[in-house]
C-alpha cells in the first residue's frame, strides 16, 4: 500500500483498528476482566488485516531478486535494530517486574504495558502515512521547508494536543479501573505514571523520519540502546530501594524522556538541522504546564469533588476546556499552529459540510 501510495486506505485501516481495539477492549473487560484485553489484541489485528486486504486491488509482483534483497537488508538493519531496541525499551519494564517481583505484580504492571502499546498506535499510524510522503518530497522541497512540515510542525502539534488526552485520562483511569477491573486497583498509579512517559514517546515519533532521511539510523540505534540501559539501570535501582512497580514505571518514563533528549541532541549535531526556539517553544513548555495543571487539580479540586466518576469528569472537563482555550490563543502566537487550533478545525469541517453542491 505504501509503494502504491495508498496512504488514505492505510491510515483508515490503522484508525479503524485502533477504534475497534478500544471499543472491544472496554466491552470484553466488562465480562472477562484482564483476559478481555488479551483477546481484543489479535481480534483487532485480524479486523485491520481484513480491511487492508479488501482494499488491495493490485497483484503482488512476480520474481525475486536476491541481490536486491541483500542490499535492502544491509541498508535496513540499523532501522530494524532501532525498532527492536524501541520495543525492548517499552517492554523491559514488564520483563524486570517478571524477574524480580511476584506474579501478581506482573499482572498489575501488564495494564501499563498494554495501555502504552495501544496509545502508541495513534502516533504510529500518523507516522506510517507521513514518512513515505516526506521521502517523496525530499528532493522537491527546500531543506527548511521539509523541517517545518515534517519535524517542527508535528513536534509542536503533538506537544500541544497530547495534554488534552493525557490530563483527562489521568483522572478517568481510577474510576474506570475500579469499575471494570477492581482486582487491578494497584496497577492504577503505575499506569498514571506511564501516561506521562507516553508524552515523550509520542513527541519523539516525528523525529524518526528525519533521522532516516539523514542516514542517522546507526547513531539512533546506539542511542536507543543507551535509553534501554538507562531504563534497566533505573528500574533495578528503584526495585532495590523498595519502590516496586511504581518505581519501575517511573524509571520507564524517565528513559522515554532520555530517548527524546538524546535524539534531539543527535539531530542538533547536524549543521543543517536546528531547533529554533521561536518555532518549537511550545514543546518546551507543554509538559511542565501539563504537570502543573494535574498537580493543581489534585491539590485544589480533588478535595472538593472526590475521585469517583463525577469528580473525575469535573476535573477532566475543566482541564480539557482550559487546554482548548490555550490552544485557540496559541494559534495566534505560534506560526506552526496556524489553522490547527480546535476552533479552526471546527470551522473547516463546518465549511466543508455546509458547502453547496
Short mmCIF file of C-alpha atoms in Angstrom, two decimals:
data_model
loop_
_atom_site.label_atom_id
_atom_site.label_comp_id
_atom_site.label_asym_id
_atom_site.label_seq_id
_atom_site.Cartn_x
_atom_site.Cartn_y
_atom_site.Cartn_z
CA UNK A 1 0.00 0.00 0.00
CA UNK A 2 2.84 2.39 0.76
CA UNK A 3 4.59 1.55 -2.50
CA UNK A 4 1.39 2.25 -4.43
CA UNK A 5 0.81 5.48 -2.45
CA UNK A 6 -2.48 4.23 -0.98
CA UNK A 7 -1.99 6.34 2.14
CA UNK A 8 -5.70 7.03 2.67
CA UNK A 9 -6.51 3.32 2.82
CA UNK A 10 -3.55 2.69 5.11
CA UNK A 11 -4.47 5.46 7.54
CA UNK A 12 -8.16 4.46 7.58
CA UNK A 13 -7.19 0.87 8.31
CA UNK A 14 -4.97 1.89 11.22
CA UNK A 15 -7.54 4.18 12.77
CA UNK A 16 -10.24 1.53 12.27
CA UNK A 17 -8.05 -0.99 14.11
CA UNK A 18 -7.38 1.43 16.95
CA UNK A 19 -11.04 2.34 17.32
CA UNK A 20 -12.14 -1.30 17.28
CA UNK A 21 -9.40 -2.19 19.78
CA UNK A 22 -10.52 0.49 22.23
CA UNK A 23 -14.22 -0.38 21.94
CA UNK A 24 -13.69 -4.14 22.05
CA UNK A 25 -11.24 -3.91 24.97
CA UNK A 26 -13.71 -1.99 27.12
CA UNK A 27 -16.58 -4.32 26.18
CA UNK A 28 -14.64 -7.54 26.83
CA UNK A 29 -13.15 -6.22 30.08
CA UNK A 30 -16.66 -5.75 31.45
CA UNK A 31 -17.29 -9.52 31.15
CA UNK A 32 -13.85 -11.16 31.11
CA UNK A 33 -11.57 -8.82 33.06
CA UNK A 34 -7.92 -8.59 32.06
CA UNK A 35 -8.31 -11.55 29.68
CA UNK A 36 -10.58 -9.40 27.56
CA UNK A 37 -7.62 -7.14 26.79
CA UNK A 38 -5.54 -10.09 25.58
CA UNK A 39 -8.38 -11.37 23.39
CA UNK A 40 -9.04 -7.92 21.90
CA UNK A 41 -5.47 -7.57 20.56
CA UNK A 42 -5.47 -10.44 17.98
CA UNK A 43 -9.12 -9.82 17.05
CA UNK A 44 -8.49 -6.15 16.19
CA UNK A 45 -5.33 -7.06 14.29
CA UNK A 46 -7.39 -9.51 12.21
CA UNK A 47 -10.01 -6.81 11.55
CA UNK A 48 -7.27 -4.44 10.34
CA UNK A 49 -5.76 -7.09 8.06
CA UNK A 50 -9.14 -7.95 6.53
CA UNK A 51 -9.84 -4.28 5.85
CA UNK A 52 -6.45 -3.68 4.22
CA UNK A 53 -6.64 -6.87 2.14
CA UNK A 54 -10.13 -5.98 0.90
CA UNK A 55 -8.73 -2.70 -0.49
CA UNK A 56 -5.70 -4.26 -2.20
CA UNK A 57 -6.77 -4.20 -5.85
CA UNK A 58 -3.27 -4.89 -7.18
CA UNK A 59 -1.43 -8.20 -7.52
CA UNK A 60 2.00 -8.78 -5.98
CA UNK A 61 4.94 -8.57 -8.36
CA UNK A 62 6.35 -11.85 -9.61
CA UNK A 63 10.00 -12.78 -9.41
CA UNK A 64 12.54 -12.38 -6.65
CA UNK A 65 15.98 -10.74 -6.71
CA UNK A 66 18.44 -11.99 -4.10
CA UNK A 67 20.93 -9.13 -4.73
CA UNK A 68 18.13 -6.60 -4.15
CA UNK A 69 17.06 -8.49 -1.02
CA UNK A 70 20.57 -8.46 0.50
CA UNK A 71 21.00 -4.80 -0.39
CA UNK A 72 17.75 -3.93 1.38
CA UNK A 73 18.79 -5.97 4.42
CA UNK A 74 22.17 -4.20 4.51
CA UNK A 75 20.54 -0.78 4.27
CA UNK A 76 17.69 -1.58 6.62
CA UNK A 77 19.31 -3.44 9.51
CA UNK A 78 20.13 -0.27 11.53
CA UNK A 79 16.47 0.76 11.37
CA UNK A 80 15.42 -2.77 12.29
CA UNK A 81 17.83 -2.71 15.25
CA UNK A 82 16.49 0.68 16.28
CA UNK A 83 12.88 -0.55 16.13
CA UNK A 84 13.81 -3.67 18.12
CA UNK A 85 15.51 -1.58 20.82
CA UNK A 86 12.47 0.72 21.00
CA UNK A 87 10.25 -2.32 21.54
CA UNK A 88 12.67 -3.65 24.14
CA UNK A 89 12.64 -0.32 25.98
CA UNK A 90 8.84 -0.35 26.12
CA UNK A 91 8.61 -3.97 27.30
CA UNK A 92 11.72 -4.15 29.50
CA UNK A 93 9.76 -2.90 32.50
CA UNK A 94 7.46 -5.90 32.31
CA UNK A 95 10.46 -8.25 31.97
CA UNK A 96 12.13 -6.72 35.03
CA UNK A 97 8.92 -6.94 37.07
CA UNK A 98 8.54 -10.59 36.00
CA UNK A 99 12.12 -11.37 37.03
CA UNK A 100 12.25 -9.59 40.39
CA UNK A 101 8.68 -9.30 41.68
CA UNK A 102 5.67 -11.56 42.17
CA UNK A 103 3.30 -12.86 39.50
CA UNK A 104 0.55 -10.70 40.98
CA UNK A 105 2.59 -7.54 40.43
CA UNK A 106 3.34 -8.66 36.87
CA UNK A 107 -0.42 -8.63 36.29
CA UNK A 108 -0.76 -5.16 37.77
CA UNK A 109 2.06 -3.83 35.60
CA UNK A 110 0.66 -5.53 32.48
CA UNK A 111 -2.04 -2.85 32.46
CA UNK A 112 0.63 -0.19 31.86
CA UNK A 113 2.31 -2.15 29.06
CA UNK A 114 -0.97 -2.88 27.28
CA UNK A 115 -2.20 0.69 27.60
CA UNK A 116 1.08 2.15 26.35
CA UNK A 117 1.12 -0.18 23.35
CA UNK A 118 -2.44 0.78 22.47
CA UNK A 119 -1.85 4.51 22.80
CA UNK A 120 1.29 4.37 20.65
CA UNK A 121 -0.81 3.06 17.77
CA UNK A 122 -2.16 6.57 17.18
CA UNK A 123 1.15 8.43 16.62
CA UNK A 124 2.41 5.29 14.90
CA UNK A 125 -0.49 5.38 12.42
CA UNK A 126 0.23 9.02 11.60
CA UNK A 127 3.93 8.25 11.14
CA UNK A 128 3.21 5.41 8.71
CA UNK A 129 1.44 7.88 6.43
CA UNK A 130 3.69 10.91 6.88
CA UNK A 131 7.11 9.26 6.46
CA UNK A 132 6.57 7.93 2.89
CA UNK A 133 5.27 11.35 1.82
CA UNK A 134 8.30 13.02 3.34
CA UNK A 135 10.67 10.70 1.47
CA UNK A 136 8.89 11.59 -1.78
CA UNK A 137 9.21 15.34 -1.19
CA UNK A 138 12.83 15.46 -0.02
CA UNK A 139 14.11 16.34 -3.48
CA UNK A 140 11.37 18.81 -4.36
CA UNK A 141 11.28 20.83 -1.13
CA UNK A 142 13.91 23.13 0.36
CA UNK A 143 15.60 21.79 3.49
CA UNK A 144 13.93 24.29 5.82
CA UNK A 145 10.52 23.59 4.27
CA UNK A 146 10.99 19.84 4.94
CA UNK A 147 11.91 20.54 8.56
CA UNK A 148 8.95 22.88 9.03
CA UNK A 149 6.46 20.41 7.55
CA UNK A 150 7.80 17.10 8.86
CA UNK A 151 9.70 17.93 12.06
CA UNK A 152 8.88 21.25 13.73
CA UNK A 153 5.17 21.27 12.92
CA UNK A 154 4.46 17.65 14.04
CA UNK A 155 6.52 18.23 17.21
CA UNK A 156 4.51 21.32 18.11
CA UNK A 157 1.16 19.71 17.24
CA UNK A 158 1.91 16.61 19.33
CA UNK A 159 3.20 18.67 22.25
CA UNK A 160 0.11 20.91 22.25
CA UNK A 161 -2.58 18.28 21.74
CA UNK A 162 -1.23 15.44 23.90
CA UNK A 163 -2.05 17.22 27.20
CA UNK A 164 -5.71 17.31 26.07
CA UNK A 165 -5.60 13.50 26.06
CA UNK A 166 -3.27 12.78 28.96
CA UNK A 167 -4.82 15.06 31.60
CA UNK A 168 -8.41 13.72 31.26
CA UNK A 169 -7.15 10.13 31.05
CA UNK A 170 -5.10 10.62 34.21
CA UNK A 171 -8.25 11.39 36.23
CA UNK A 172 -10.60 8.95 34.45
CA UNK A 173 -8.34 5.92 34.88
CA UNK A 174 -9.06 5.41 38.56
CA UNK A 175 -12.88 5.22 38.39
CA UNK A 176 -12.75 3.23 35.15
CA UNK A 177 -10.37 0.60 36.54
CA UNK A 178 -12.24 0.46 39.86
CA UNK A 179 -15.38 -0.29 37.84
CA UNK A 180 -14.05 -2.58 35.09
CA UNK A 181 -11.04 -4.23 36.77
CA UNK A 182 -11.41 -3.81 40.54
CA UNK A 183 -8.83 -6.54 41.19
CA UNK A 184 -6.19 -4.44 39.41
CA UNK A 185 -6.52 -1.27 41.52
CA UNK A 186 -2.84 -1.47 42.50
CA UNK A 187 -1.93 -1.00 38.83
CA UNK A 188 -3.57 2.46 38.65
CA UNK A 189 -0.65 4.57 39.87
CA UNK A 190 1.96 2.91 37.59
CA UNK A 191 -0.41 3.37 34.67
CA UNK A 192 -0.87 7.06 35.51
CA UNK A 193 2.91 7.50 35.63
CA UNK A 194 3.37 5.72 32.28
CA UNK A 195 0.85 8.16 30.79
CA UNK A 196 3.40 10.95 31.26
CA UNK A 197 6.08 8.77 29.69
CA UNK A 198 3.78 8.29 26.69
CA UNK A 199 4.01 12.05 26.13
CA UNK A 200 7.77 11.83 25.43
CA UNK A 201 7.44 8.81 23.13
CA UNK A 202 4.64 10.41 21.11
CA UNK A 203 6.57 13.68 20.75
CA UNK A 204 9.61 11.68 19.60
CA UNK A 205 7.76 9.82 16.83
CA UNK A 206 8.05 12.57 14.13
CA UNK A 207 11.84 12.57 14.59
CA UNK A 208 12.27 9.05 13.22
CA UNK A 209 11.58 10.01 9.61
CA UNK A 210 14.10 12.87 9.76
CA UNK A 211 16.69 10.53 11.29
CA UNK A 212 16.20 8.02 8.47
CA UNK A 213 16.25 10.74 5.80
CA UNK A 214 19.62 11.93 7.12
CA UNK A 215 21.01 8.37 7.37
CA UNK A 216 21.37 8.57 11.13
CA UNK A 217 19.85 5.12 11.81
CA UNK A 218 23.06 3.64 13.22
CA UNK A 219 23.61 6.50 15.65
CA UNK A 220 19.91 6.42 16.58
CA UNK A 221 20.12 2.67 17.28
CA UNK A 222 23.12 3.24 19.59
CA UNK A 223 21.28 5.99 21.47
CA UNK A 224 18.18 3.80 21.74
CA UNK A 225 20.46 1.17 23.32
CA UNK A 226 21.64 3.81 25.81
CA UNK A 227 18.00 4.55 26.67
CA UNK A 228 17.37 0.83 27.27
CA UNK A 229 20.35 0.73 29.66
CA UNK A 230 19.02 3.81 31.48
CA UNK A 231 15.64 2.10 31.74
CA UNK A 232 17.07 -1.15 33.11
CA UNK A 233 19.51 0.57 35.46
CA UNK A 234 16.94 2.93 36.99
CA UNK A 235 14.37 0.12 37.27
CA UNK A 236 16.77 -2.10 39.20
CA UNK A 237 17.74 0.79 41.46
CA UNK A 238 14.06 1.52 42.11
CA UNK A 239 13.39 -2.13 42.98
CA UNK A 240 16.40 -2.23 45.28
CA UNK A 241 15.11 0.89 47.04
CA UNK A 242 11.74 -0.82 47.57
CA UNK A 243 9.58 1.28 45.22
CA UNK A 244 8.16 -1.76 43.40
CA UNK A 245 6.16 -1.36 40.22
CA UNK A 246 5.71 2.37 40.84
CA UNK A 247 9.49 2.76 40.71
CA UNK A 248 9.70 0.69 37.51
CA UNK A 249 7.01 2.83 35.87
CA UNK A 250 8.87 5.99 36.87
CA UNK A 251 12.15 4.59 35.50
CA UNK A 252 10.42 3.76 32.22
CA UNK A 253 9.03 7.27 31.86
CA UNK A 254 12.44 8.80 32.62
CA UNK A 255 14.06 6.62 29.95
CA UNK A 256 11.46 7.77 27.41
CA UNK A 257 12.34 11.38 28.22
CA UNK A 258 16.03 10.49 27.87
CA UNK A 259 15.34 8.98 24.44
CA UNK A 260 13.65 12.18 23.26
CA UNK A 261 16.52 14.36 24.52
CA UNK A 262 19.20 12.09 23.03
CA UNK A 263 17.53 12.04 19.61
CA UNK A 264 17.04 15.81 19.68
CA UNK A 265 20.74 16.21 20.52
CA UNK A 266 21.67 13.87 17.66
CA UNK A 267 19.68 15.96 15.18
CA UNK A 268 21.08 19.16 16.66
CA UNK A 269 24.60 17.97 15.81
CA UNK A 270 23.70 18.21 12.14
CA UNK A 271 24.75 21.60 10.80
CA UNK A 272 21.60 21.95 8.69
CA UNK A 273 19.18 20.96 11.49
CA UNK A 274 18.42 23.21 14.42
CA UNK A 275 15.53 23.54 16.83
CA UNK A 276 14.74 27.28 16.68
CA UNK A 277 13.18 28.27 20.00
CA UNK A 278 10.93 30.78 18.25
CA UNK A 279 9.22 27.87 16.47
CA UNK A 280 9.34 24.99 18.96
CA UNK A 281 8.92 26.75 22.31
CA UNK A 282 5.53 25.03 22.91
CA UNK A 283 7.39 21.69 23.01
CA UNK A 284 9.47 23.02 25.91
CA UNK A 285 6.56 24.49 27.86
CA UNK A 286 3.75 21.97 27.22
CA UNK A 287 4.96 19.21 29.55
CA UNK A 288 5.64 21.45 32.61
CA UNK A 289 2.24 23.04 32.02
CA UNK A 290 0.62 19.58 31.89
CA UNK A 291 2.27 18.51 35.15
CA UNK A 292 1.38 21.80 36.87
CA UNK A 293 -2.28 21.61 35.82
CA UNK A 294 -2.65 18.00 37.04
CA UNK A 295 -0.89 18.84 40.33
CA UNK A 296 -3.06 21.95 40.87
CA UNK A 297 -6.25 20.00 40.14
CA UNK A 298 -5.31 17.27 42.62
CA UNK A 299 -4.37 19.86 45.23
CA UNK A 300 -7.36 22.21 44.99
CA UNK A 301 -10.16 20.49 43.05
CA UNK A 302 -9.92 16.86 44.14
CA UNK A 303 -10.62 17.51 47.86
CA UNK A 304 -13.91 19.12 46.82
CA UNK A 305 -15.13 16.82 44.03
CA UNK A 306 -13.56 13.48 45.04
CA UNK A 307 -12.02 10.74 42.88
CA UNK A 308 -15.19 8.98 41.70
CA UNK A 309 -16.74 9.23 38.25
CA UNK A 310 -18.34 12.63 38.90
CA UNK A 311 -15.15 14.10 40.34
CA UNK A 312 -13.05 12.68 37.53
CA UNK A 313 -15.42 14.08 34.90
CA UNK A 314 -15.37 17.51 36.52
CA UNK A 315 -11.57 17.64 36.75
CA UNK A 316 -11.12 16.23 33.25
CA UNK A 317 -13.66 18.65 31.80
CA UNK A 318 -12.09 21.70 33.43
CA UNK A 319 -8.56 20.82 32.29
CA UNK A 320 -9.75 19.88 28.79
CA UNK A 321 -11.62 23.18 28.36
CA UNK A 322 -8.64 25.14 29.72
CA UNK A 323 -6.39 23.34 27.24
CA UNK A 324 -8.74 24.15 24.35
CA UNK A 325 -8.73 27.83 25.27
CA UNK A 326 -4.92 27.87 25.44
CA UNK A 327 -4.72 26.21 22.01
CA UNK A 328 -7.07 28.78 20.47
CA UNK A 329 -4.93 31.58 21.91
CA UNK A 330 -1.68 29.83 20.89
CA UNK A 331 -2.78 29.74 17.25
CA UNK A 332 -2.20 33.48 17.06
CA UNK A 333 1.24 33.21 18.71
CA UNK A 334 2.69 30.06 17.11
CA UNK A 335 3.08 30.10 13.34
CA UNK A 336 3.22 26.28 13.10
CA UNK A 337 -0.26 26.03 14.68
CA UNK A 338 -1.96 28.28 12.12
CA UNK A 339 -5.22 26.66 11.08
CA UNK A 340 -4.80 23.77 13.52
CA UNK A 341 -6.47 25.01 16.68
CA UNK A 342 -9.70 23.18 17.61
CA UNK A 343 -11.72 26.26 16.59
CA UNK A 344 -10.06 26.47 13.17
CA UNK A 345 -10.53 22.72 12.57
CA UNK A 346 -14.20 23.01 13.53
CA UNK A 347 -14.66 25.95 11.11
CA UNK A 348 -13.00 23.97 8.30
CA UNK A 349 -15.25 20.96 8.89
CA UNK A 350 -18.31 23.23 9.06
CA UNK A 351 -17.42 24.89 5.74
CA UNK A 352 -16.96 21.53 4.02
CA UNK A 353 -20.20 20.07 5.36
CA UNK A 354 -22.28 23.15 4.51
CA UNK A 355 -20.70 23.83 1.12
CA UNK A 356 -23.40 23.79 -1.58
CA UNK A 357 -23.24 21.09 -4.22
#
